[in-house]
CSV table of C-alpha atoms and ligand atoms in Angstrom, one decimal:
chain,number,residue,atom,x,y,z
A,1,MET,CA,34.2,-164.4,-40.7
A,2,LYS,CA,34.5,-161.9,-37.7
A,3,TYR,CA,32.0,-163.5,-35.8
A,4,ALA,CA,33.8,-167.1,-36.1
A,5,LYS,CA,37.0,-165.4,-35.1
A,6,ILE,CA,35.2,-163.9,-32.0
A,7,THR,CA,33.4,-167.4,-31.0
A,8,ALA,CA,36.1,-169.5,-31.3
A,9,GLY,CA,38.8,-167.2,-29.4
A,10,LEU,CA,35.5,-167.3,-26.6
A,11,LEU,CA,35.5,-170.8,-26.9
A,12,VAL,CA,39.3,-170.9,-26.1
A,13,LEU,CA,39.0,-168.7,-23.2
A,14,ILE,CA,36.1,-170.6,-21.5
A,15,LEU,CA,38.4,-173.9,-22.3
A,16,LEU,CA,41.3,-172.5,-20.5
A,17,PHE,CA,38.8,-171.1,-17.5
A,18,LEU,CA,37.6,-174.4,-17.3
A,19,SER,CA,41.1,-176.3,-17.5
A,20,PHE,CA,42.6,-174.3,-14.6
A,21,SER,CA,39.8,-174.1,-12.3
A,22,LYS,CA,39.5,-176.8,-9.6
A,23,PRO,CA,36.7,-177.7,-7.1
A,24,GLY,CA,37.1,-175.4,-4.4
A,25,THR,CA,39.2,-177.2,-1.6
A,26,HIS,CA,40.3,-176.0,1.5
A,27,THR,CA,42.7,-177.8,3.9
A,28,GLU,CA,43.1,-177.0,7.8
A,29,THR,CA,45.9,-178.7,10.2
A,30,GLU,CA,45.8,-178.3,13.9
A,31,PHE,CA,46.9,-180.1,17.0
A,32,LEU,CA,44.1,-181.7,18.9
A,33,MET,CA,43.0,-184.7,21.1
A,34,ASP,CA,46.8,-185.4,21.4
A,35,THR,CA,47.5,-185.6,17.6
A,36,LEU,CA,47.5,-184.0,14.2
A,37,ILE,CA,44.0,-183.3,12.4
A,38,SER,CA,43.8,-182.5,9.2
A,39,VAL,CA,41.0,-181.5,7.4
A,40,THR,CA,39.9,-181.1,3.7
A,41,THR,CA,37.0,-180.2,2.2
A,42,TYR,CA,35.7,-179.2,-1.2
A,43,GLY,CA,33.1,-176.8,-2.6
A,44,SER,CA,32.4,-173.3,-2.2
A,45,GLN,CA,31.7,-173.5,1.5
A,46,ALA,CA,34.5,-175.6,2.3
A,47,LYS,CA,36.2,-172.5,4.1
A,48,THR,CA,33.5,-171.5,6.5
A,49,ALA,CA,32.2,-175.6,7.2
A,50,THR,CA,36.0,-176.8,8.3
A,51,GLY,CA,36.1,-174.0,10.8
A,52,GLN,CA,32.6,-175.3,11.9
A,53,VAL,CA,34.4,-178.6,11.9
A,54,PHE,CA,37.2,-177.8,14.1
A,55,THR,CA,34.8,-176.0,16.7
A,56,ARG,CA,32.5,-179.4,17.2
A,57,LEU,CA,36.2,-181.2,17.2
A,58,ARG,CA,37.5,-178.7,20.1
A,59,GLU,CA,34.3,-179.4,21.8
A,60,ILE,CA,34.2,-183.1,21.8
A,61,ASP,CA,38.2,-183.0,22.9
A,62,LYS,CA,37.4,-181.1,25.9
A,63,LYS,CA,34.7,-183.3,26.9
A,64,CYS,CA,36.3,-186.9,26.5
A,65,ASN,CA,40.1,-186.1,26.8
A,66,ALA,CA,40.9,-188.1,30.3
A,67,HIS,CA,43.7,-186.1,30.5
A,68,ASN,CA,42.4,-182.6,30.5
A,69,ALA,CA,41.4,-181.8,34.3
A,70,GLU,CA,38.5,-179.7,33.4
A,71,SER,CA,36.5,-182.7,31.2
A,72,GLU,CA,33.5,-184.9,32.0
A,73,ILE,CA,35.5,-188.1,31.7
A,74,ALA,CA,38.0,-186.2,34.3
A,75,ARG,CA,34.8,-185.3,36.8
A,76,LEU,CA,34.0,-189.0,36.3
A,77,ASN,CA,37.2,-190.4,37.0
A,78,ASN,CA,37.6,-188.3,40.1
A,79,ALA,CA,34.2,-189.6,41.5
A,80,PRO,CA,34.4,-192.2,44.3
A,81,THR,CA,33.1,-195.3,44.5
A,82,GLY,CA,29.5,-195.8,44.9
A,83,VAL,CA,28.5,-192.0,44.1
A,84,VAL,CA,26.1,-191.7,41.3
A,85,VAL,CA,27.5,-189.3,38.7
A,86,SER,CA,25.5,-187.7,36.3
A,87,LEU,CA,26.8,-187.2,32.7
A,88,ASP,CA,26.9,-184.8,29.8
A,89,PRO,CA,24.8,-187.3,27.5
A,90,GLU,CA,26.7,-187.2,24.6
A,91,VAL,CA,30.2,-188.4,27.1
A,92,PHE,CA,27.5,-190.7,28.1
A,93,ASP,CA,26.5,-192.2,24.6
A,94,ILE,CA,29.7,-192.7,23.9
A,95,LEU,CA,30.7,-194.6,27.1
A,96,LYS,CA,27.8,-196.8,26.5
A,97,ILE,CA,29.1,-197.6,23.0
A,98,ALA,CA,32.4,-198.3,24.5
A,99,LEU,CA,31.2,-200.2,27.1
A,100,GLU,CA,29.2,-202.5,24.7
A,101,PHE,CA,32.1,-203.0,22.5
A,102,SER,CA,34.5,-204.2,25.4
A,103,GLN,CA,31.8,-206.9,26.0
A,104,ALA,CA,31.5,-207.9,22.6
A,105,SER,CA,35.6,-208.2,22.3
A,106,GLU,CA,35.4,-210.2,25.3
A,107,GLY,CA,37.4,-207.5,27.1
A,108,ALA,CA,40.4,-207.0,24.8
A,109,PHE,CA,38.9,-203.6,24.3
A,110,ASP,CA,38.4,-202.0,27.8
A,111,VAL,CA,38.0,-198.5,28.4
A,112,THR,CA,39.0,-198.3,31.9
A,113,LEU,CA,42.5,-199.2,31.4
A,114,LEU,CA,43.5,-195.6,32.7
A,115,PRO,CA,45.0,-196.4,35.9
A,116,VAL,CA,47.3,-199.2,34.2
A,117,SER,CA,48.0,-196.9,30.7
A,118,ARG,CA,49.0,-194.1,33.2
A,119,LEU,CA,51.7,-196.1,34.8
A,120,TRP,CA,53.6,-196.9,31.4
A,121,GLY,CA,53.7,-192.9,31.1
A,122,LEU,CA,53.5,-193.2,27.3
A,123,SER,CA,50.8,-190.3,27.0
A,124,SER,CA,52.9,-187.9,29.9
A,125,GLY,CA,55.8,-188.1,27.8
A,126,SER,CA,57.7,-189.9,30.6
A,127,PRO,CA,57.4,-193.5,29.7
A,128,LYS,CA,59.0,-196.4,32.2
A,129,ARG,CA,58.2,-200.1,33.2
A,130,PRO,CA,56.2,-200.0,36.2
A,131,ASP,CA,57.1,-202.0,39.2
A,132,GLU,CA,55.1,-205.4,38.8
A,133,GLU,CA,53.6,-205.1,42.0
A,134,VAL,CA,52.3,-201.5,41.2
A,135,LEU,CA,51.0,-202.5,38.1
A,136,ALA,CA,49.0,-205.3,39.6
A,137,SER,CA,47.3,-203.4,42.0
A,138,ALA,CA,46.7,-201.0,39.1
A,139,LEU,CA,45.0,-203.9,36.8
A,140,ALA,CA,42.9,-204.9,40.0
A,141,LYS,CA,41.2,-201.3,38.9
A,142,THR,CA,40.4,-201.9,35.7
A,143,GLY,CA,37.5,-203.8,34.2
A,144,TYR,CA,34.3,-202.5,32.5
A,145,GLN,CA,32.3,-204.3,34.1
A,146,HIS,CA,32.6,-202.7,37.1
A,147,LEU,CA,30.4,-199.5,35.8
A,148,ALA,CA,26.9,-199.3,36.0
A,149,LEU,CA,25.1,-197.1,33.9
A,150,ASP,CA,21.6,-195.7,33.9
A,151,GLU,CA,20.6,-194.7,30.3
A,152,THR,CA,17.3,-193.0,32.0
A,153,ASN,CA,19.1,-190.6,33.9
A,154,CYS,CA,22.6,-190.6,32.1
A,155,THR,CA,24.3,-191.8,35.2
A,156,VAL,CA,27.2,-193.7,35.9
A,157,THR,CA,28.3,-195.5,39.1
A,158,LYS,CA,32.0,-197.1,39.7
A,159,GLU,CA,31.3,-200.3,41.5
A,160,ILE,CA,34.7,-200.6,42.8
A,161,ASP,CA,37.7,-198.2,44.0
A,162,GLY,CA,39.5,-196.5,41.5
A,163,VAL,CA,37.8,-197.4,38.3
A,164,GLN,CA,38.8,-194.5,35.6
A,165,ILE,CA,38.4,-194.1,32.1
A,166,ASP,CA,40.2,-193.2,29.1
A,167,LEU,CA,38.2,-192.7,25.7
A,168,GLY,CA,42.1,-192.7,23.4
A,169,ALA,CA,40.9,-195.3,21.5
A,170,VAL,CA,37.3,-194.4,20.5
A,171,ALA,CA,37.1,-190.8,21.0
A,172,LYS,CA,39.0,-190.0,17.5
A,173,GLY,CA,36.6,-192.6,15.8
A,174,TYR,CA,33.8,-190.7,17.2
A,175,ALA,CA,34.8,-187.1,16.5
A,176,ALA,CA,35.3,-188.3,12.5
A,177,GLU,CA,32.0,-189.6,12.3
A,178,GLU,CA,30.5,-186.3,14.1
A,179,ALA,CA,32.8,-184.1,11.7
A,180,ILE,CA,31.6,-185.9,8.6
A,181,LYS,CA,27.8,-185.6,9.8
A,182,LEU,CA,28.5,-182.1,10.1
A,183,LEU,CA,29.9,-181.4,6.9
A,184,LYS,CA,26.8,-183.0,5.5
A,185,GLU,CA,24.8,-180.8,7.5
A,186,GLN,CA,26.4,-177.9,6.0
A,187,GLY,CA,26.2,-179.2,2.2
A,188,ILE,CA,29.6,-180.7,1.8
A,189,ARG,CA,29.7,-183.5,-0.4
A,190,HIS,CA,33.1,-184.2,-0.5
A,191,ALA,CA,35.9,-184.5,2.0
A,192,TYR,CA,39.1,-186.1,3.3
A,193,LEU,CA,39.6,-186.1,7.1
A,194,ASP,CA,42.8,-187.2,8.7
A,195,LEU,CA,42.7,-188.0,12.9
A,196,GLY,CA,45.7,-189.1,13.6
A,197,GLY,CA,45.5,-192.6,11.7
A,198,ASN,CA,41.8,-192.3,11.7
A,199,ILE,CA,40.9,-191.6,8.2
A,200,ALA,CA,37.4,-190.9,6.9
A,201,VAL,CA,36.3,-189.7,3.4
A,202,MET,CA,33.2,-188.6,1.7
A,203,GLY,CA,31.9,-188.4,-1.7
A,204,GLY,CA,35.2,-189.2,-3.5
A,205,LYS,CA,37.6,-186.7,-4.5
A,206,PRO,CA,36.2,-184.2,-7.3
A,207,LEU,CA,38.4,-184.2,-10.4
A,208,GLY,CA,39.2,-181.1,-12.7
A,209,PHE,CA,37.8,-180.5,-15.9
A,210,TRP,CA,39.9,-182.5,-18.1
A,211,GLU,CA,40.3,-185.2,-15.6
A,212,SER,CA,36.5,-185.6,-15.9
A,213,VAL,CA,36.7,-184.9,-19.7
A,214,VAL,CA,39.2,-187.9,-20.2
A,215,THR,CA,37.5,-190.4,-17.9
A,216,GLY,CA,33.7,-189.4,-18.4
A,217,LYS,CA,33.5,-189.4,-14.0
A,218,LYS,CA,33.4,-186.3,-11.6
A,219,THR,CA,35.2,-188.0,-8.7
A,220,ARG,CA,37.5,-190.6,-8.2
A,221,PRO,CA,38.1,-192.6,-5.0
A,222,PHE,CA,40.1,-191.1,-2.6
A,223,LEU,CA,43.9,-192.8,-2.4
A,224,ILE,CA,44.4,-194.0,1.2
A,225,GLY,CA,48.0,-194.5,2.0
A,226,LEU,CA,49.1,-197.1,4.8
A,227,GLN,CA,51.9,-196.5,6.8
A,228,GLN,CA,54.9,-198.5,6.9
A,229,PRO,CA,55.5,-199.4,10.6
A,230,ASP,CA,58.6,-198.2,11.5
A,231,ALA,CA,59.3,-196.3,8.4
A,232,PRO,CA,59.2,-192.3,8.6
A,233,ARG,CA,55.7,-191.1,8.8
A,234,GLY,CA,54.4,-191.0,5.5
A,235,THR,CA,56.3,-194.0,3.9
A,236,ILE,CA,53.4,-195.9,1.9
A,237,MET,CA,53.3,-199.8,2.4
A,238,GLU,CA,50.0,-200.1,0.6
A,239,THR,CA,47.3,-197.8,-0.8
A,240,LEU,CA,43.4,-198.2,-0.4
A,241,SER,CA,41.2,-196.6,-3.0
A,242,LEU,CA,37.8,-195.6,-1.2
A,243,SER,CA,35.0,-192.9,-1.5
A,244,GLU,CA,33.1,-193.3,1.3
A,245,GLY,CA,33.8,-194.5,4.9
A,246,TYR,CA,36.6,-195.1,7.8
A,247,VAL,CA,40.1,-196.4,7.4
A,248,VAL,CA,41.3,-196.4,11.6
A,249,THR,CA,44.8,-198.0,11.9
A,250,SER,CA,46.2,-199.1,15.1
A,251,GLY,CA,50.2,-199.6,15.4
A,252,ASP,CA,53.1,-200.2,17.6
A,253,TYR,CA,55.0,-197.7,16.3
A,254,GLU,CA,53.0,-194.9,16.9
A,255,ARG,CA,53.5,-194.5,21.0
A,256,TYR,CA,56.6,-196.3,22.7
A,257,PHE,CA,59.6,-196.7,24.3
A,258,GLU,CA,62.3,-199.4,24.1
A,259,GLU,CA,64.0,-200.9,26.8
A,260,GLY,CA,66.5,-203.8,27.2
A,261,GLY,CA,66.1,-204.9,23.2
A,262,LYS,CA,62.1,-204.8,24.1
A,263,ARG,CA,59.6,-202.5,22.9
A,264,TYR,CA,56.6,-201.3,24.9
A,265,HIS,CA,53.9,-199.6,23.1
A,266,HIS,CA,50.7,-197.7,23.9
A,267,ILE,CA,48.0,-200.9,23.1
A,268,ILE,CA,47.7,-202.6,26.5
A,269,ASP,CA,46.1,-206.2,26.7
A,270,PRO,CA,43.9,-206.1,29.7
A,271,ASN,CA,44.7,-209.5,30.9
A,272,THR,CA,48.2,-208.8,31.7
A,273,GLY,CA,48.1,-204.5,31.9
A,274,TYR,CA,51.5,-205.3,29.6
A,275,PRO,CA,51.7,-204.1,26.0
A,276,ALA,CA,49.7,-206.5,23.8
A,277,ASP,CA,52.4,-208.9,22.6
A,278,THR,CA,50.4,-210.5,19.3
A,279,HIS,CA,53.2,-210.4,16.6
A,280,ILE,CA,51.4,-207.4,14.9
A,281,LYS,CA,52.9,-204.2,13.8
A,282,SER,CA,49.8,-203.1,12.7
A,283,VAL,CA,45.8,-203.4,12.3
A,284,THR,CA,44.3,-201.5,9.6
A,285,VAL,CA,40.2,-201.4,9.5
A,286,VAL,CA,38.0,-200.6,6.9
A,287,SER,CA,34.4,-199.8,8.2
A,288,ASP,CA,31.2,-197.6,7.4
A,289,ASN,CA,31.0,-196.9,10.9
A,290,GLY,CA,34.1,-194.3,12.4
A,291,THR,CA,33.8,-195.2,16.0
A,292,GLU,CA,33.4,-198.6,15.5
A,293,ALA,CA,36.1,-198.6,13.0
A,294,ASP,CA,38.2,-196.7,16.0
A,295,MET,CA,37.6,-199.4,18.6
A,296,LEU,CA,38.4,-202.4,16.3
A,297,SER,CA,41.7,-201.4,15.3
A,298,THR,CA,42.7,-201.7,18.8
A,299,ALA,CA,40.7,-204.7,20.0
A,300,LEU,CA,42.1,-206.7,16.9
A,301,PHE,CA,45.5,-205.4,17.3
A,302,VAL,CA,45.1,-207.1,21.5
A,303,LEU,CA,43.2,-210.0,20.1
A,304,GLY,CA,46.2,-210.9,17.6
A,305,SER,CA,45.4,-213.0,14.4
A,306,ASP,CA,44.5,-216.2,15.9
A,307,ARG,CA,41.5,-214.5,17.6
A,308,MET,CA,40.2,-211.9,14.8
A,309,GLU,CA,37.4,-214.2,13.9
A,310,LEU,CA,35.7,-213.1,17.1
A,311,LEU,CA,35.0,-209.4,15.3
A,312,LYS,CA,35.8,-210.2,11.7
A,313,ASP,CA,32.0,-209.5,10.6
A,314,ARG,CA,32.0,-205.9,12.4
A,315,CYS,CA,33.8,-204.4,9.4
A,316,LYS,CA,34.3,-204.5,5.9
A,317,ALA,CA,37.8,-205.1,5.8
A,318,ILE,CA,40.8,-205.8,7.7
A,319,TYR,CA,44.9,-205.9,7.0
A,320,VAL,CA,47.7,-206.4,9.3
A,321,VAL,CA,51.5,-206.0,8.7
A,322,ASP,CA,53.1,-208.9,11.4
A,323,ASN,CA,56.3,-209.0,13.2
A,324,GLN,CA,58.4,-209.9,9.8
A,325,MET,CA,57.0,-206.5,8.0
A,326,ASN,CA,54.6,-208.8,5.6
A,327,PHE,CA,51.1,-207.1,4.8
A,328,LYS,CA,48.5,-209.3,4.9
A,329,THR,CA,45.0,-209.0,4.2
A,330,VAL,CA,42.9,-210.5,6.7
A,331,LYS,CA,39.9,-209.7,5.0
A,332,PRO,CA,39.4,-208.1,1.4
A,333,LEU,CA,37.5,-205.1,0.5
A,334,THR,CA,34.7,-206.5,-1.6
A,335,GLU,CA,33.3,-203.6,-3.3
B,401,AMP,P1,44.6,-197.1,19.5
B,401,AMP,O1,45.8,-195.8,18.9
B,401,AMP,O2,43.1,-196.5,18.6
B,401,AMP,O3,44.5,-198.3,19.1
B,401,AMP,O4,44.2,-196.3,20.9
B,401,AMP,C1,45.4,-196.6,21.7
B,401,AMP,C2,45.1,-195.9,23.2
B,401,AMP,O5,43.9,-196.1,23.8
B,401,AMP,C3,45.9,-196.0,24.4
B,401,AMP,O6,47.0,-194.8,23.9
B,401,AMP,C4,45.4,-195.9,25.2
B,401,AMP,O7,44.9,-194.9,25.5
B,401,AMP,C5,44.0,-197.0,25.1
B,401,AMP,N1,44.0,-198.2,25.3
B,401,AMP,C6,45.4,-198.7,25.1
B,401,AMP,N2,45.2,-200.3,25.2
B,401,AMP,C7,43.5,-200.5,25.4
B,401,AMP,C8,42.6,-201.5,25.3
B,401,AMP,N3,43.3,-202.8,24.9
B,401,AMP,N4,41.3,-201.0,25.1
B,401,AMP,C9,41.0,-199.5,25.1
B,401,AMP,N5,41.6,-198.9,25.3
B,401,AMP,C10,43.2,-198.8,24.9
B,402,MG,MG1,41.2,-197.1,18.1
């Protein structure tokens, strides 16, 4: 009788312990890559692994940020025409991927838009409408086809004057993918990362004891809220469930200014040098490839609903919010 009581007591204690114990969770947030980055990892090594992720993200930012005078990209941007510039192999690879995608998007995506986007001033904090002639001459300095890459030696040569690179629409996606790779190497199996609109998830969200008992599962998909354009940050329009992969949104509400009742935002149509005007507020892409998801969301925004067909096969799902605030599924997630 006495032993039965002790056993029952122990059982209650164990159940209480299990019900309160959650898998170790660690979240860190930092302003990096011109945006707020938040990394949540699960497991006993969560804190150490998260720290390593931020070290890696800082390294990528330092290499890729065109607005940092010390970066590899700034060095390339300052190089004169015709000079063979030797690049850090990682930056070379990102540039190569971005140039291939520029071609696939038939120029809707273009990594050489810096002379134009600088004139709009949305990254410098002093936005304004550029003078038309100045804009036209800046536009003449753009065009991804004016860069010659040598893969064997990791070198780049500018073929016309003034070409300058901006990896702003691809670096965060690449960084998200690198972060996931690093976490896997560190033995982390579950993670949720938000790199300013670039979401990366891995392994689903681990469930607590009672949730596991009730559902018979160890994890559930992460719930990813899609931002309602022009509403306060965190106002959710739709929710996606995803255990593994990347969800990236490009929107006209992220960086913009208004003048004469018109909005001028940060996604540029490389054909005109003006903010893309495709009657879209936002495009969200789901993909297994983080780098491509980032480029795709920007390119699809520029292409608009009529021309999205061009790149539709390159991702798992596409969602659009149009000018009338209608949420549309352009390509549904099928698993
Ligand atoms: P995202 O927020 O990922 O759509 O990227 C927008 C950023 O990419 C802008 O702030 C610019 O730095 C750059 N960008 C703007 N338009 C384009 C474009 N058509 N192709 C490539 N990069 C662009
Ligand atoms: Mg992008």
